[in-house]
C-alpha atoms as one frame of an Amber mdcrd trajectory, in Angstrom:
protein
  67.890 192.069 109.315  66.281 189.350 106.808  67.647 187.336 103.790  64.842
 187.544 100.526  64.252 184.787  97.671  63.276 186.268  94.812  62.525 184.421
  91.668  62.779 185.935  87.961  61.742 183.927  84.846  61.469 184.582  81.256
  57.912 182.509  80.847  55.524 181.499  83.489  56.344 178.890  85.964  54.612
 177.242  88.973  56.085 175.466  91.435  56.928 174.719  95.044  60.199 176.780
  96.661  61.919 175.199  99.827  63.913 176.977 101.815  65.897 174.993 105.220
  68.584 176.324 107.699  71.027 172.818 107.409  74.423 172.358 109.113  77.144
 170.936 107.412  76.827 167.574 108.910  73.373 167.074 107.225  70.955 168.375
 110.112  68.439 169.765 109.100  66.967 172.464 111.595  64.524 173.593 110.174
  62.249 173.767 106.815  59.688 175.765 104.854  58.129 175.148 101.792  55.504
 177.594  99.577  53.623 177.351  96.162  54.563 180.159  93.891  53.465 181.045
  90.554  55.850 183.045  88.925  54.385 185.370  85.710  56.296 185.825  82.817
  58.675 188.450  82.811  58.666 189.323  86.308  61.066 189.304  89.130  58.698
 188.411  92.934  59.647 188.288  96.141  58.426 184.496  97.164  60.057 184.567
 100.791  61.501 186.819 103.555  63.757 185.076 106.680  64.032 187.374 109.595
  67.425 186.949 111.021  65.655 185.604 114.396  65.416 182.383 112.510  69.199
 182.207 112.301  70.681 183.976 114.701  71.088 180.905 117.102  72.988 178.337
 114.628  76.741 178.745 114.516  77.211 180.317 111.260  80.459 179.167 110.161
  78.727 175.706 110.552  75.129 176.356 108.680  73.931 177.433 105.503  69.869
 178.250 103.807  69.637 176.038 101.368  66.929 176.933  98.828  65.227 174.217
  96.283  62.462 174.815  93.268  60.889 172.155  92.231  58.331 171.596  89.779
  56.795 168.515  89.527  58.575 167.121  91.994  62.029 167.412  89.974  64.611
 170.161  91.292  64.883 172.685  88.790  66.825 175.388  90.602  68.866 175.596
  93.746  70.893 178.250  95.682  72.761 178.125  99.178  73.379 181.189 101.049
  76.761 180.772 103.594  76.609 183.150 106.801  80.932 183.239 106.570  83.505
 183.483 103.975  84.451 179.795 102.604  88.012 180.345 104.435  85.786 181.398
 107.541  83.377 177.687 107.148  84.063 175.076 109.647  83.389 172.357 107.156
  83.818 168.519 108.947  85.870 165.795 107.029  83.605 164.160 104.183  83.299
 160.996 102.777  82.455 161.637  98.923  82.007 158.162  96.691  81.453 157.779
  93.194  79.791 155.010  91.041  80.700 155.028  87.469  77.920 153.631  84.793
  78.485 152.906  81.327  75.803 154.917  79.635  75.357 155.172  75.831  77.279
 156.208  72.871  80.883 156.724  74.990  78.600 158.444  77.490  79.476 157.381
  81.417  76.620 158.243  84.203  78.699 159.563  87.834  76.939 158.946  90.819
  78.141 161.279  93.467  77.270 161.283  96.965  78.226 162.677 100.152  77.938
 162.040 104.088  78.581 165.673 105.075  78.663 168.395 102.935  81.606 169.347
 100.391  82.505 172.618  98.788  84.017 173.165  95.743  83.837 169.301  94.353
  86.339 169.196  91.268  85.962 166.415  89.287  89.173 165.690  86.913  90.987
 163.020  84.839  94.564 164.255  83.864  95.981 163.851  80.720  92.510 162.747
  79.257  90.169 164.997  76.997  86.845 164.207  79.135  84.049 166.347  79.047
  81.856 166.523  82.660  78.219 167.425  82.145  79.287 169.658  85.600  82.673
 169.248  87.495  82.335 172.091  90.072  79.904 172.124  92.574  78.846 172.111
  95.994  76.865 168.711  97.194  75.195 168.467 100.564  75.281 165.882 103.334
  73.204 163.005 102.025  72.919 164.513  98.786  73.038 162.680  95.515  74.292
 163.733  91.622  74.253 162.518  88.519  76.534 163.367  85.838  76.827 162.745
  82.367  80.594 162.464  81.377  82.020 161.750  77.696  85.480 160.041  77.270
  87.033 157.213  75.132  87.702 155.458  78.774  85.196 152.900  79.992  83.480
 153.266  83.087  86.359 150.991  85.265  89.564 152.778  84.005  87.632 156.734
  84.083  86.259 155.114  87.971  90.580 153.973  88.743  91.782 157.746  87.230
  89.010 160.059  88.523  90.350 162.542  91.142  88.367 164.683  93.526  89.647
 167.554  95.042  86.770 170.003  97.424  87.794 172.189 100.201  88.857 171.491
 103.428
């Protein structure tokens, strides 16, 4: 048994995939990383994981994360869960958010994490605010940035934010 990355794109692209078996906590156990060039049009197989590289973690506790970057900027990412989400043994997480007044009503969220989260929801009730994203995963350590439009300022959209992620 083996898990495949496979990369399809609409115009060429080069760049440099990651792939790492993590834990929920933020361990990383281990990590591989390969050029690709990827031709227009075409779908390629950049990376095959036997299972043997797996096999050992507790896999309601670990996940293969998978990064492209190019130039050094993240362009695409993926994480492939061994279990079910009801079946993940996900620890307690601190999540924190700074709020930054950006420009033209735009606010800038800065949203990290000590262990991994599932499911972040981002929400302000009873407001009409408009999240760049509002529903993601974010791993241990992790850090993102989010472009949100409201007629609140950055201190009363930081006091009426909620986040909900699974538990």
């Amino acid at each position: 048994s083996s898990t495949r990355s496979h990369l399809f794109m609409k115009t060429t692209i080069s760049g440099t995939l990651r792939i790492a078996l993590r834990s929920f906590d933020g361990e990383w156990r281990w990590s591989r990383k390969k050029s690709v060039k990827v031709p227009a049009n075409a779908c390629k197989l950049l990376f095959t994981i036997e299972s043997d590289q797996y096999d050992s973690c507790d896999k309601s506790a670990h996940y293969l994360h998978a990064q492209f970057f190019v130039d050094a900027a993240v362009v695409s990412e993926n994480r492939c869960f061994f279990e079910e989400p009801k079946r993940l043994r996900l620890p307690p997480a601190h999540v924190s958010v700074i709020v930054k007044t950006g420009h033209d009503a735009a606010c800038r969220l800065s949203v990290t994490a000590d262990r991994f989260v599932k499911y972040l929801r981002l929400e302000v009730d009873g407001e009409d605010v408009i999240f760049g994203d509002n529903y993601f995963d974010l791993d241990a350590g992790g850090k993102k940035e989010i472009q949100v439009l409201s007629k609140l300022g950055a201190e009363e959209l930081q006091r009426r934010l909620q986040l909900t992620w699974l538990t």
